[in-house]
Amino acid sequence: MSSKDSVNDTIIHMVTDLIPNNSKRLLMMNTPLKRPRISNPDSVMDKQQQKRPKCPSPGSEEATPVKRFKENDLFYVGSPREIRRLRSDLVDARNKIENFENRIASLHTARKSIEIMYDKEVNELKTQRDKDKKSIEELESQLQSIRKREQTLKKELFDCNMNYKILKNNTDMQIQKLDSSISTLKTEMQYSTSDENNEVTALKRKISELEYIYKAAQEETEAHKSLVVELNKRVADRSNIEGQLEIKTQALAKAHLQIKDISFSKASYLEYQQQSKTQQHKLIAFSDLEKENIKLREEVKNLKDEVHNKLVLEEEVHSLKTRLQNFKGIDTKYTNLQVTNAQTELYLEEFRVLARSICETSSDSSLPRLLRGVLENLQQQEINLTSEKIQLESQLSQVNHVAKVAKDELDKSQKHIADLQKNVKQHQNLIHRMQKKLSLVAGERDSYRKQLDSYEKDLTICINPASLANPGGVQIQSQQERIKNLEKMVDGYRDMVHKLETDLQNVEPNIEMEITPIKAQQISRLQDEIEKLNNENAMLRERKDVLEIQLEEYLVGHDETKARIIHNEKNPLSEIVKLRGQENEKLEEEVDRLKRKIKNLEEGLEASRLADETTDNKDILEVKEQLRSSEQHLQRLKEYFKSSMQEFRNVSYMLLGYKIDKTSSSQYKLTSMYAERPDDFLSFRLNNDGAMNLLANEFSSNLHEMIDLHLHHQRSIPVFLSSLTMDLFNNRTITKTFEVEDESDDD
Amino acid sequence: MAGVSVKNKSAITLKGSADIVCEYLDFGINSILFQRGIYPPEDFKPVENYGLTILMSQDSKIKEFLKVTLDQLNGWLVDRAVKKIALVISNVRTLDVMERWDFNVEYEGDTTDGAQTSEKPLKQIKNEIRDVLKQIASSVAYLPLLDCLCSFDIQIYTNDNVKLPTEWADTEPAHIKNAQCVKMRTFNTQIHKLETMVTYKNEE
């Protein structure tokens, strides 16, 4: 219903929206639309349809009056004024009519548009209605389907209720059944409980029986326990007894040991008795011995003194012997000297005779002085003579020098003279030549004179023919004469030339030969030099050329552009060089390796393991290291053993008082701590039976008694050694006390 | 390289000229390495340029080295700091210098102008380069056989004030004793003039 209202509202709105565009008449016409406001749209539509036919009617009614006016024009024919008025009225009326018609037409159009709008609206409304209808139908169908569903649901409900009832019945039946079964079960249970009660009683009985048995067993166990306790007690007693037994056995052992000790001590006591006896013997003999001792000491003293004296005497003898030898030597020397003395005396005599003869004196006393004086005189004379001689020599040398100088001067002057002579000769030659020249010049002069004469003649001849006018034969004659003269002149010239040439030829060699023989030499020398130099020059030039060629060759390759030269450091050359170096190193390593291999192979160490060389090397290194470490270990052990051995030796020496040295295999040397001399030692040998034998030596020969007692009688080396120690120690201390006593005596 | 740098057909810039020189050196050095048998011939592959078939090394190490060196050289050529480039071929065992290929660099025109250009046609330059490369290829006829293990180095002769990049260092000039010298043709871009010559050990 609400949808319908909304539809109506929309229609109304649309209508009202349209109204303001139309005139009031349209409003009037629309008013009827407003009025029939009926719920049913169909009725509205009907009414509109009813109204529409009515609308055009007023238009048609209004159109009629125009025609009526025309009828009126025809009817009224009166006064012109009236006509005019009528006409104006008519015009007005016509205008009005036209206006009205226009209005009618506009209204018509308005109406048409409105009609169209209505139609549209109607259509829209129709469609709306159809839609509504459809929706209503759908809703109805829906409603029907819902009703159907309701029915089905009701049916289902009914079915369900039915089912429920059936189920309820079934369950009730089951419950009843179960109740009955429960009751049966209860009865059964009652039965079973009664059975169980019976069983329980039986079991209880059994339990009581078992309890009885248990009690009996407990009693038994208690009895056993008491037994055990008793037994334990017994065991303890036994153990105590055993302990006592053990203690007793120990005591027994101890007693045995004591007995042994006692027997041993008894034996030793016997030994002591024997010893005491020997000691008593010794003591008895002691006073005698002391006396003897004193005597012996005195003897020793005497002997010592004697020995001392003897030594002194021996020394004296020795010194005397040496002196004797010296004296013998001196004796021989003395005889020799005597002989020489005699000889010298003879010589002296001779000298004296000589001196006397020299000094011409008979007195021997003043002889040496005189001789000295003579000698001095002679020496002086000699000195004087030598000085004179030196002076003379110097003079001689001076003279010689002067003579040399003089000779040189002489030579020079001779040379000079020769030069001068040469000069003179040259001058003479010159003079000779000059004279010749003079003669030549004179000849020339003569010839010139002759020429002059001839010219003069010619002149006269020439003048003559000109003046005389008689040429011909005279002229020819004169000419012939002239020719002759000229020929003569030519001959003269020729002679002159010839002469001069010969002169020149004569002169030139003379000049060269005579004037400059030295120069020629010089020249020749110089020429030689020049030649040499030329040769040298040529040689040097050749050398230079060669060198230049070489230099050029060198310069071609020499890069002389002065610029900074740079290059990429990572160039192929340096890279390849680097690679090569690395390769070289590798190869060298390999070569070394192979060499080593070859060495090994040669030594026949490992022929087959060529391939495992590297590992071998490693192995060798490892083994070497092991060796080294083991050696070190050994060294350390040695040091340790040495030190511990030394310590052991020291300890044994300090504790036992004997130093034991192994002189050779199974021979041992014992040196006592209290030995009087370093040579006092005992030597033992280990024999094949494993026993020690004392070897006789200087020291052991003094120990007869001890050897007899301890070794032969007691057969104990340690006892022997300890008694020896005691003995030596006592000796020491005694000597020490003696020393002290001596010192006190000295004080 | 050259094609990129020479944007205007009628003008070559300083940078373009340096590129041309470097390209020539790349081809020239590769050609020498092949012709002189410093590396095995199977490492080389033919490349067409300048109207010639030039064998270029395919070894990555050589390629890398040449690239680094020539890139660096290019910068210095633009700065006009290079006087000479020398390809030194040495005996690896004795380190004796067997051959030295000198590429003398001269700078033409206004050497202070940074934006210098050349009007010389590229084709003409390439023809000149082709002639030099032909000469290099034919040098095998008279150069002595390198019968030992050899390697090469590139030395650059520069001004003193050049800043050394990393991995670059000063070195000694490579002198050759008892040497002979052959000069090749020159080519120029009217900015750079390159004179090629080979100095080799005279075997007697």
Coordinates of C-alpha atoms in Angstrom, one line a residue, chain A residues 44 227 255 492 723:
Chain A
V44 CA -7.7 8.2 -11.7
L227 CA 73.1 -70.3 67.4
A255 CA 113.1 -65.3 70.0
G492 CA 174.3 38.9 -78.4
S723 CA 138.1 -52.9 61.1

